[in-house]
XYZ file of C-alpha atoms in Angstrom:
684
model
C 29.167 -5.535 64.941
C 28.090 -2.103 66.023
C 24.534 -3.372 66.508
C 25.848 -6.247 68.656
C 27.824 -3.834 70.789
C 24.796 -1.682 71.339
C 22.486 -4.633 72.187
C 24.607 -7.407 73.701
C 21.614 -9.043 75.296
C 19.825 -9.301 72.043
C 22.945 -10.765 70.497
C 23.307 -13.351 73.279
C 19.694 -14.340 73.065
C 20.033 -14.755 69.392
C 23.053 -16.953 69.894
C 21.315 -18.998 72.499
C 18.304 -19.540 70.399
C 20.413 -20.578 67.511
C 22.485 -23.077 69.574
C 21.800 -26.667 68.515
C 20.351 -29.128 70.965
C 22.691 -32.059 71.541
C 22.508 -35.252 73.510
C 24.730 -33.837 76.148
C 22.282 -31.058 76.892
C 20.574 -31.559 80.159
C 16.815 -32.293 80.033
C 16.043 -29.404 82.360
C 17.810 -27.096 80.024
C 15.903 -28.522 77.152
C 12.597 -27.988 78.841
C 13.529 -24.454 79.834
C 14.499 -23.701 76.234
C 11.144 -25.018 74.955
C 9.265 -22.848 77.444
C 11.077 -19.696 76.296
C 10.488 -20.246 72.542
C 6.795 -19.061 72.510
C 7.730 -15.819 74.271
C 10.447 -15.033 71.731
C 8.032 -15.631 68.833
C 5.543 -13.222 70.319
C 8.201 -10.578 70.637
C 9.259 -11.020 67.021
C 5.667 -10.740 65.860
C 5.210 -7.532 67.843
C 8.340 -6.049 66.301
C 7.239 -6.993 62.771
C 3.822 -5.459 63.330
C 5.465 -2.301 64.546
C 7.711 -2.190 61.472
C 4.756 -2.765 59.158
C 2.798 -0.035 60.906
C 5.668 2.387 60.473
C 5.848 1.521 56.767
C 2.137 2.139 56.409
C 2.468 5.439 58.170
C 5.441 6.425 55.962
C 3.616 5.586 52.678
C 1.714 8.743 51.483
C -1.948 8.469 50.681
C -2.459 8.836 46.883
C -4.577 11.916 46.039
C -6.536 12.194 42.766
C -6.005 15.759 41.504
C -8.007 17.684 38.891
C -6.726 20.786 37.146
C -8.903 22.876 39.451
C -7.749 21.297 42.722
C -4.148 21.215 41.567
C -4.412 24.912 40.711
C -5.469 25.686 44.269
C -2.477 23.778 45.626
C -0.160 25.582 43.209
C -1.482 28.913 44.459
C -0.665 27.851 48.011
C 2.786 26.720 46.966
C 3.444 30.026 45.188
C 2.265 31.852 48.280
C 4.728 29.808 50.358
C 7.538 30.745 48.008
C 6.598 34.401 48.326
C 6.586 34.200 52.110
C 9.952 32.462 52.094
C 11.331 35.235 49.943
C 9.952 37.825 52.338
C 11.522 36.132 55.394
C 14.580 34.916 53.494
C 14.362 31.386 54.842
C 17.528 29.406 54.170
C 16.026 25.943 54.772
C 15.932 23.577 51.803
C 12.824 23.913 49.654
C 10.676 20.805 49.298
C 8.950 20.583 45.902
C 5.508 19.102 46.488
C 4.300 16.335 44.230
C 1.322 18.506 43.171
C 3.646 20.711 41.123
C 4.542 17.823 38.871
C 0.958 16.652 38.806
C -0.303 20.129 37.856
C 2.138 20.330 34.968
C 1.008 16.906 33.722
C -2.670 17.823 33.969
C -2.218 21.156 32.243
C -0.100 19.695 29.462
C -2.834 17.148 28.809
C -5.264 20.040 28.339
C -3.206 21.863 25.741
C -3.686 19.475 22.799
C -7.449 19.597 23.308
C -7.394 23.264 22.429
C -5.296 22.779 19.295
C -7.882 23.308 16.567
C -7.437 21.781 13.182
C -7.509 23.828 10.003
C -10.977 22.569 9.047
C -12.448 23.542 12.397
C -10.793 26.957 12.325
C -12.145 27.609 8.861
C -15.709 27.235 10.140
C -15.531 29.482 13.165
C -14.493 33.037 13.881
C -14.765 32.890 17.666
C -12.910 30.888 20.368
C -14.171 27.348 20.855
C -13.830 27.343 24.627
C -16.668 28.384 26.855
C -15.958 31.405 28.981
C -15.201 29.327 32.103
C -12.800 27.037 30.215
C -11.130 30.039 28.653
C -10.512 31.646 32.013
C -9.262 28.369 33.508
C -6.856 27.830 30.638
C -5.476 31.356 30.803
C -5.222 31.168 34.576
C -3.268 27.944 34.227
C -0.881 29.560 31.787
C -0.438 32.391 34.241
C 0.368 29.899 37.038
C 2.964 28.213 34.862
C 4.492 31.613 34.172
C 4.620 32.454 37.862
C 6.124 29.057 38.620
C 8.823 29.648 36.042
C 9.512 33.096 37.446
C 9.742 31.901 41.058
C 11.923 28.933 40.240
C 14.305 31.073 38.240
C 14.541 33.593 41.085
C 15.054 30.945 43.747
C 18.450 30.827 45.486
C 19.386 27.291 46.516
C 20.946 26.745 49.990
C 24.616 25.777 50.110
C 25.506 22.088 49.732
C 22.110 21.513 48.055
C 21.938 19.558 44.825
C 20.191 21.512 42.062
C 19.429 18.457 39.925
C 15.773 18.320 40.985
C 15.367 22.044 40.490
C 16.946 21.861 37.049
C 14.619 19.086 35.933
C 11.625 20.996 37.254
C 12.697 24.211 35.536
C 13.052 22.390 32.236
C 9.651 20.812 32.733
C 8.008 24.145 33.507
C 9.732 25.783 30.532
C 8.553 23.076 28.141
C 4.939 23.295 29.283
C 5.026 27.066 29.136
C 6.437 27.022 25.610
C 3.706 24.666 24.408
C 1.005 26.806 26.009
C 2.433 29.997 24.539
C 2.700 28.412 21.095
C -0.967 27.571 21.298
C -1.815 31.112 22.396
C 0.234 32.546 19.535
C -1.671 30.438 17.015
C -5.034 31.348 18.533
C -4.138 35.020 18.786
C -3.089 35.071 15.137
C -6.091 33.039 14.025
C -8.638 35.322 15.677
C -6.976 38.503 14.391
C -7.003 37.081 10.870
C -10.766 36.661 10.900
C -12.948 38.642 8.500
C -14.644 40.458 11.380
C -11.399 42.354 11.906
C -11.300 43.712 8.355
C -11.795 47.466 8.193
C -14.426 47.179 5.464
C -16.071 44.022 6.819
C -19.678 43.533 5.804
C -21.953 42.069 8.439
C -23.658 39.314 6.451
C -25.124 37.682 9.548
C -27.113 40.710 10.643
C -30.349 39.695 8.961
C -30.076 36.138 10.264
C -29.574 37.330 13.828
C -32.399 39.879 13.932
C -34.771 37.479 15.662
C -32.229 36.404 18.271
C -30.529 38.410 20.949
C -27.349 39.731 19.395
C -24.078 39.431 21.222
C -22.963 42.675 22.784
C -20.224 44.468 20.937
C -17.370 46.489 22.270
C -17.449 50.248 22.541
C -15.471 50.700 19.357
C -18.374 49.405 17.240
C -19.510 52.758 15.831
C -21.948 51.426 13.273
C -23.935 48.568 14.739
C -26.913 49.337 12.470
C -24.918 49.980 9.322
C -24.362 46.856 7.204
C -20.993 48.200 6.118
C -18.876 48.456 9.230
C -15.835 50.684 8.911
C -14.192 49.633 12.155
C -13.469 46.101 13.401
C -16.687 44.809 14.972
C -15.972 42.265 17.688
C -18.140 40.757 20.403
C -17.289 41.302 24.034
C -16.429 37.631 24.340
C -13.826 37.780 21.568
C -12.400 41.120 22.689
C -12.111 39.829 26.260
C -10.435 36.670 24.977
C -7.917 38.713 22.988
C -7.234 41.026 25.901
C -6.567 38.169 28.300
C -4.443 36.316 25.759
C -2.308 39.395 25.197
C -1.993 39.989 28.907
C -0.913 36.392 29.597
C 1.552 36.337 26.699
C 3.156 39.612 27.743
C 3.409 38.636 31.400
C 4.920 35.312 30.325
C 7.771 37.013 28.510
C 6.271 36.673 25.032
C 5.667 40.363 24.447
C 7.677 40.531 21.219
C 5.788 37.550 19.747
C 2.432 39.021 20.754
C 3.277 42.442 19.335
C 4.643 40.990 16.096
C 1.533 38.870 15.526
C -0.748 41.841 16.172
C 1.088 44.332 13.968
C 1.383 41.877 11.063
C -2.301 40.942 11.251
C -3.450 44.552 11.419
C -1.117 45.680 8.663
C -2.389 42.875 6.429
C -5.947 43.956 7.211
C -5.050 47.536 6.301
C -3.382 46.502 3.049
C -6.432 44.485 2.064
C -8.759 47.366 2.867
C -6.607 49.827 0.918
C -6.663 47.458 -2.045
C -10.442 47.229 -1.801
C -10.572 51.017 -1.989
C -8.486 50.849 -5.154
C -5.239 52.154 -3.678
C -2.110 50.113 -4.226
C 1.556 50.600 -3.471
C 3.133 52.414 -6.397
C 6.798 53.268 -6.602
C 8.103 56.719 -7.465
C 9.328 55.526 -10.849
C 5.955 53.993 -11.685
C 4.189 57.251 -10.858
C 6.587 59.157 -13.101
C 5.963 56.778 -16.013
C 2.205 56.486 -15.571
C -0.116 57.919 -18.217
C -2.275 60.768 -17.018
C -5.573 58.890 -17.481
C -4.314 56.087 -15.260
C -2.835 58.526 -12.770
C -6.174 60.336 -12.496
C -7.823 57.123 -11.337
C -5.046 56.535 -8.816
C -5.499 60.068 -7.471
C -9.225 59.514 -6.988
C -8.484 56.302 -5.083
C -5.862 58.103 -2.985
C -8.313 60.823 -1.980
C -10.937 58.280 -0.928
C -8.384 56.200 0.937
C -6.802 59.141 2.752
C -10.182 60.473 3.888
C -11.303 57.040 5.077
C -8.094 56.492 7.010
C -8.157 59.916 8.639
C -11.818 59.895 9.639
C -12.743 56.242 10.093
C -10.041 53.595 9.871
C -7.412 55.143 12.135
C -9.931 55.971 14.855
C -11.279 52.415 14.806
C -7.771 50.979 14.839
C -6.832 53.109 17.825
C -9.833 51.839 19.759
C -9.123 48.231 18.802
C -5.553 48.467 20.078
C -6.845 50.103 23.252
C -9.247 47.220 23.861
C -6.821 44.384 23.114
C -4.005 45.963 25.129
C -6.128 47.680 27.751
C -3.675 46.694 30.499
C -0.652 47.881 28.509
C -1.460 51.414 27.258
C 2.121 52.058 26.221
C 2.152 48.955 24.030
C -1.236 49.883 22.557
C 0.013 53.372 21.757
C 3.236 52.048 20.263
C 1.431 49.515 18.073
C -1.036 52.094 16.818
C 1.808 54.525 16.239
C 3.773 52.015 14.144
C 0.688 51.034 12.157
C -0.465 54.572 11.413
C 3.070 55.626 10.559
C 3.479 52.859 7.981
C 0.167 53.622 6.290
C 0.694 57.390 6.360
C 4.180 57.177 4.887
C 2.790 55.039 2.078
C 0.058 57.598 1.362
C 2.342 60.617 1.656
C 4.939 59.031 -0.622
C 2.348 58.885 -3.387
C 1.489 62.562 -2.848
C 5.126 63.581 -3.076
C 5.661 61.379 -6.128
C 2.755 63.108 -7.863
C 4.174 66.523 -7.001
C 7.407 65.482 -8.740
C 5.746 64.431 -12.003
C 6.063 66.501 -15.156
C 4.065 69.634 -14.547
C 1.264 70.578 -16.892
C -1.807 72.770 -16.566
C -4.202 69.851 -16.942
C -2.967 68.263 -13.715
C -3.757 71.314 -11.581
C -7.233 70.374 -10.448
C -6.372 66.859 -9.321
C -3.383 68.216 -7.435
C -5.651 70.766 -5.751
C -8.063 67.962 -4.818
C -5.206 66.153 -3.096
C -4.039 69.363 -1.440
C -7.526 70.040 -0.053
C -7.883 66.447 1.131
C -4.584 66.635 2.978
C -5.271 70.100 4.376
C -8.789 69.279 5.589
C -7.791 66.013 7.268
C -4.611 67.155 9.016
C -6.511 68.348 12.142
C -8.223 64.970 12.555
C -4.928 63.166 12.084
C -3.124 65.417 14.555
C -5.724 64.515 17.164
C -5.113 60.798 16.584
C -1.362 60.628 16.111
C 0.399 59.388 19.277
C 3.191 61.412 20.820
C 5.787 58.848 19.721
C 5.469 59.822 16.056
C 3.563 63.108 16.271
C 6.434 65.361 15.247
C 7.616 63.071 12.478
C 4.193 62.589 10.887
C 3.199 66.221 11.292
C 6.391 67.277 9.556
C 5.823 64.722 6.810
C 2.244 65.877 6.277
C 3.226 69.528 6.169
C 6.066 68.760 3.753
C 3.720 66.862 1.428
C 1.186 69.696 1.651
C 3.813 72.291 0.767
C 5.078 70.221 -2.177
C 1.559 69.787 -3.525
C 0.982 73.521 -3.116
C 4.165 74.364 -4.974
C 3.267 71.920 -7.734
C -0.163 73.559 -8.027
C 1.409 77.005 -8.355
C 3.808 75.877 -11.055
C 0.984 74.125 -12.900
C -1.187 77.220 -12.763
C 1.702 79.378 -13.903
C 2.256 76.893 -16.708
C -0.907 78.364 -18.229
C 1.129 81.486 -18.952
C 3.665 79.380 -20.787
C 0.877 77.767 -22.803
C -0.394 81.199 -23.846
C 3.057 82.491 -24.700
C 3.930 79.399 -26.709
C 0.721 79.505 -28.783
C 2.235 81.319 -31.727
C 0.272 79.609 -34.484
C 0.260 81.560 -37.764
C -3.051 80.151 -38.933
C -6.094 82.366 -38.411
C -9.421 81.124 -37.135
C -11.937 81.023 -40.027
C -14.628 83.677 -39.859
C -13.032 85.515 -36.962
C -14.596 83.090 -34.470
C -13.538 82.650 -30.852
C -10.013 81.280 -30.789
C -9.503 77.832 -29.144
C -6.874 79.395 -26.900
C -9.490 81.825 -25.571
C -11.968 79.055 -24.864
C -9.329 76.903 -23.211
C -7.960 79.722 -21.070
C -11.310 81.033 -19.886
C -12.747 77.607 -19.160
C -9.544 76.759 -17.334
C -9.747 79.939 -15.258
C -13.443 79.424 -14.568
C -12.757 75.927 -13.305
C -9.683 77.100 -11.390
C -11.723 79.783 -9.639
C -13.931 77.074 -8.189
C -10.803 76.411 -6.124
C -10.368 80.140 -5.478
C -10.029 79.873 -1.695
C -7.532 77.041 -1.992
C -5.513 78.830 -4.657
C -5.555 81.994 -2.584
C -4.144 80.005 0.330
C -1.538 78.265 -1.823
C -0.332 81.473 -3.456
C -0.308 83.302 -0.130
C 1.794 80.597 1.551
C 4.144 80.391 -1.412
C 4.421 84.175 -1.517
C 5.361 84.186 2.172
C 8.045 81.569 1.586
C 9.505 83.518 -1.324
C 9.568 86.738 0.641
C 11.049 85.279 3.829
C 14.557 86.592 3.186
C 13.451 90.016 2.027
C 11.003 90.294 4.901
C 13.671 89.471 7.465
C 16.021 92.092 6.036
C 13.187 94.603 5.954
C 12.464 93.939 9.609
C 16.098 94.657 10.441
C 15.969 97.988 8.621
C 12.741 99.088 10.321
C 13.629 97.764 13.756
C 13.608 101.219 15.326
C 10.272 102.367 13.839
C 6.972 102.508 15.648
C 5.372 99.048 15.513
C 1.767 100.211 15.642
C 2.220 102.495 12.631
C 3.748 99.628 10.700
C 0.799 97.376 11.490
C -1.694 100.009 10.343
C 0.204 100.593 7.120
C 0.405 96.862 6.454
C -3.323 96.444 7.024
C -4.102 99.302 4.624
C -1.747 97.908 2.004
C -3.236 94.423 2.305
C -6.727 95.823 1.960
C -5.903 97.878 -1.142
C -3.589 95.462 -2.933
C -5.003 92.437 -4.747
C -4.117 89.001 -3.485
C -1.225 87.075 -5.064
C -3.710 84.814 -6.851
C -5.666 87.799 -8.212
C -2.434 89.306 -9.462
C -1.606 86.044 -11.198
C -5.076 85.968 -12.736
C -4.708 89.490 -14.111
C -1.313 88.542 -15.492
C -2.851 85.605 -17.360
C -5.591 87.822 -18.810
C -3.081 90.419 -19.953
C -1.047 87.736 -21.681
C -4.178 86.420 -23.378
C -5.068 89.904 -24.618
C -1.591 90.384 -26.031
C -1.722 87.006 -27.753
C -5.168 87.721 -29.258
C -4.079 91.155 -30.427
C -1.136 89.581 -32.214
C -3.397 86.980 -33.806
C -5.871 89.627 -34.958
C -3.135 91.306 -36.997
C -2.777 88.146 -39.065
C -6.142 88.938 -40.725
C -5.704 90.964 -43.896
C -9.185 92.391 -43.562
C -9.330 95.003 -40.812
C -13.094 94.447 -40.434
C -12.573 90.740 -39.881
C -9.806 91.516 -37.407
C -12.280 93.675 -35.475
C -14.897 90.909 -35.568
C -12.262 88.507 -34.224
C -11.431 90.801 -31.333
C -15.111 91.417 -30.605
C -15.868 87.706 -30.597
C -13.039 86.887 -28.229
C -13.572 89.941 -26.066
C -17.277 89.236 -25.663
C -16.548 85.591 -24.835
C -14.079 86.662 -22.149
C -16.508 89.166 -20.639
C -19.354 86.669 -20.598
C -17.180 84.114 -18.813
C -16.058 86.675 -16.270
C -19.600 87.852 -15.585
C -20.712 84.237 -15.281
C -18.128 83.516 -12.584
C -18.361 85.448 -9.350
C -14.871 84.330 -8.384
C -13.234 85.587 -11.589
C -15.246 88.808 -11.494
C -14.128 89.481 -7.930
C -10.535 88.768 -8.843
C -10.536 90.905 -12.000
C -12.598 93.742 -10.567
C -15.109 96.160 -12.111
C -12.425 98.473 -13.436
C -10.911 95.791 -15.613
C -14.350 94.751 -16.894
C -15.266 98.353 -17.798
C -12.015 98.757 -19.707
C -12.712 95.516 -21.567
C -16.193 96.730 -22.520
C -14.704 100.006 -23.757
C -12.249 98.079 -25.922
C -15.144 96.142 -27.444
C -16.945 99.363 -28.358
C -13.807 100.610 -30.063
C -13.535 97.402 -32.102
C -17.192 97.814 -33.022
C -16.593 101.373 -34.243
C -13.598 100.224 -36.255
C -15.689 97.535 -37.907
C -18.491 99.972 -38.723
C -16.065 102.439 -40.221
C -14.062 99.929 -42.249
C -17.087 98.111 -43.673
C -20.238 100.199 -43.694
C -18.554 103.577 -43.748
C -17.064 102.704 -47.119
C -20.399 101.434 -48.360
C -22.141 104.633 -47.340
C -19.403 106.565 -49.157
C -20.997 105.284 -52.362
C -24.085 107.272 -51.485
C -22.240 110.551 -51.059
C -23.112 113.702 -53.079
C -19.579 114.342 -54.317
C -19.679 114.949 -58.107
C -23.335 114.114 -58.276
C -24.561 117.679 -58.838
C -23.383 120.015 -61.550
C -24.934 123.422 -62.072
C -27.812 122.413 -59.855
C -28.587 119.361 -61.933
C -28.018 115.658 -61.261
C -25.298 114.118 -63.352
C -26.891 110.855 -64.437
C -23.677 108.984 -65.288
C -22.326 109.711 -61.816
C -25.665 108.670 -60.247
C -25.647 105.453 -62.195
C -22.048 104.763 -61.091
C -22.936 105.394 -57.454
C -25.853 102.936 -57.542
C -23.649 100.459 -59.391
C -20.812 100.797 -56.853
C -23.216 100.431 -53.937
C -24.713 97.288 -55.408
C -21.331 95.745 -56.101
C -19.891 96.574 -52.678
C -22.992 95.392 -50.834
C -22.926 92.142 -52.798
C -19.305 91.619 -51.774
C -20.004 92.440 -48.125
C -22.958 90.062 -48.026
C -21.065 87.321 -49.760
C -18.044 87.666 -47.478
C -19.510 88.533 -44.126
C -22.283 85.963 -44.262
C -19.441 83.442 -43.831
C -18.055 85.249 -40.810
C -18.948 83.907 -37.393
C -20.451 85.718 -34.425
C -21.445 82.928 -32.065
C -22.751 85.138 -29.302
C -26.421 85.785 -30.111
C -26.500 89.093 -28.321
C -23.411 90.399 -30.088
C -24.760 89.156 -33.414
C -28.049 90.952 -32.858
C -26.301 94.146 -31.752
C -24.162 94.162 -34.880
C -27.109 93.628 -37.228
C -29.204 96.282 -35.536
C -26.390 98.807 -35.579
C -25.717 98.095 -39.281
C -29.367 98.393 -40.217
C -29.765 101.600 -38.255
C -26.968 103.188 -40.268
C -27.311 101.689 -43.741
C -31.054 101.394 -44.342
C -32.040 105.004 -43.517
C -29.191 106.367 -45.635
C -30.025 104.102 -48.561
C -33.741 104.816 -48.364
C -33.096 108.559 -48.339
C -30.664 108.404 -51.275
C -32.920 106.187 -53.339
C -36.002 108.291 -52.640
C -34.203 111.452 -53.656
C -32.429 110.302 -56.819
C -34.290 107.269 -58.189
C -36.602 109.591 -60.152
C -33.687 110.717 -62.289
C -33.354 107.252 -63.732
C -35.500 106.250 -66.652
C -38.366 104.008 -65.613
C -38.252 100.410 -66.708
C -35.112 98.538 -67.483
C -32.782 101.305 -66.409
C -34.327 101.508 -62.951
C -34.185 97.763 -62.491
C -30.559 97.724 -63.656
C -29.259 100.332 -61.225
C -31.664 100.036 -58.281
C -31.007 96.388 -57.422
C -32.127 96.455 -53.781
C -35.089 97.910 -52.030
C -34.587 98.983 -48.363
C -36.468 95.869 -47.250
C -34.064 93.719 -49.240
C -31.102 95.397 -47.576
C -32.531 94.582 -44.138
C -33.105 90.959 -45.140
C -29.552 90.539 -46.351
C -28.115 92.236 -43.261
C -29.926 89.639 -41.130
C -28.016 86.938 -42.994
C -24.636 88.269 -41.938
C -22.379 86.459 -39.420
C -24.133 83.102 -39.783
C -20.953 81.352 -40.809
C -22.701 79.857 -43.817
C -20.678 79.891 -46.984
C -22.816 80.660 -50.029
C -22.352 78.514 -53.147
């Protein structure tokens, strides 16, 4: 009705045209009506053509988009959204059809990049060419920006948000699929063998004739077949960097970081296992036999040195390359990784320091102490600020505990000496096993002299902290320069704490040996025992510059003097008594030789010499020089005296059987038998 009111003429014409022709209609009217019908048809045709034309004009022309062309349109659309935000336009936003088309095209691309397990097992690099890789990552970035813009968009009032909600869900779904693919690819590439810390480049020989792919700057050993840092081509490193950047910008930072840290920690664990180092609990370390623990210590030393000088540096560079655009994330990841590995290594060191202390463990503990001490500077240079204080404190604590354990183990040598109270004497007065053990132990320990000096000095400072602080309070008003000079003079004149400990051990050994020498009933054998052990000690000290410096010349001279005294005691107790048989007491009466007394003197000499030869040929003097000195000194005393006595009084014996009976040995025979002494050979 409204249309009729607006166009009454059109309505009347329509009525007229629809009126039926009857018999009562005049002929003129009929003819007029027939003449007007063609004109009305033409008008209707013109109107229909106009309507059809308008429909054609309203129907959009269908455009065939590719991912590239759609990407360009998306960039324009995103730019429009940015401009609208800048000018705060309140007009309703029209979502172009290309947005939907772009999402469809990109989603179709995602499955094509989803590699199967068989394909992944045969390749260690991304399948996409560089251009496809960039296009894919750029598309993911566009989806991320679309999601961000749509979520930030404020709809005008009285505007339905149904379309926007559907679009947001669509964008979110595509983004999630793309990010899931990137997560899988990111994890897959990081799990490749080329990222192992001890990866061996088995393809080097095969690629010598071809142009090798360039490697990133963190490849420190391109010519070494054993690569100690992850060796990755520029293509792969660029791929990883872009993947990480896209994932982080898309809100998947936690997933990206988790994948990276797990992959790198697994790589570290595998490399540590290859070096022979495994996670061992505190209880297991306490229960472990020493032979097994020695092997674990050797593996720990190798592992710690490799980590400090090679692995950590390479890992820092790898994180810097992958997260080049996010230095804070790179630093945090490296910090977490290095902290986990270091805590594992330091826990083993502290567990070892808590094991039952014994002298035999000292040298392995010192090896660990030196390894930790020497590598702390390199580690301090690498450790990020986030965990610098924590790790430095942990390293220093482990170093101090190892140092304290070393001191207690070294001091345990004193306990070993004190507790060696065996009542059994060493046959033949030979060098006691305790002497050999102690001197060899000290000789080996002095190869660590500088380290032991440092350990004892640090421990001595810790022990004297309280007394030093109280001393400083008492001397607060004194002249500081005088104090410094006095301290310097005292330090120069006083032996070091380690030297003092060394002297203490030697004094204890001397006391123990002196007590053991008294267990010999024969004073001569006791003297031989002390000479043997004393000479062995002196030879060891002279053979070690470190021990000699620690003990000093004064101590060595005193030891040599003690040996001379033992030698004199031996000469007096053995050969002095023998020469007493050749004395002139009772031999002369009224200027004449008393033959019975002479015969008794020769008889006593023969019997005593036989006993000395029989006994002392079983005694042991292992030092050739000492053995020679003893024989020479004996011969120089006995042979001249015997030759003189025999030459003077042998004529008073009747020639023949009587001479042979009482003069059993010629001087040459005495010398021969003296040369058989101290061989340790028991005569039948």
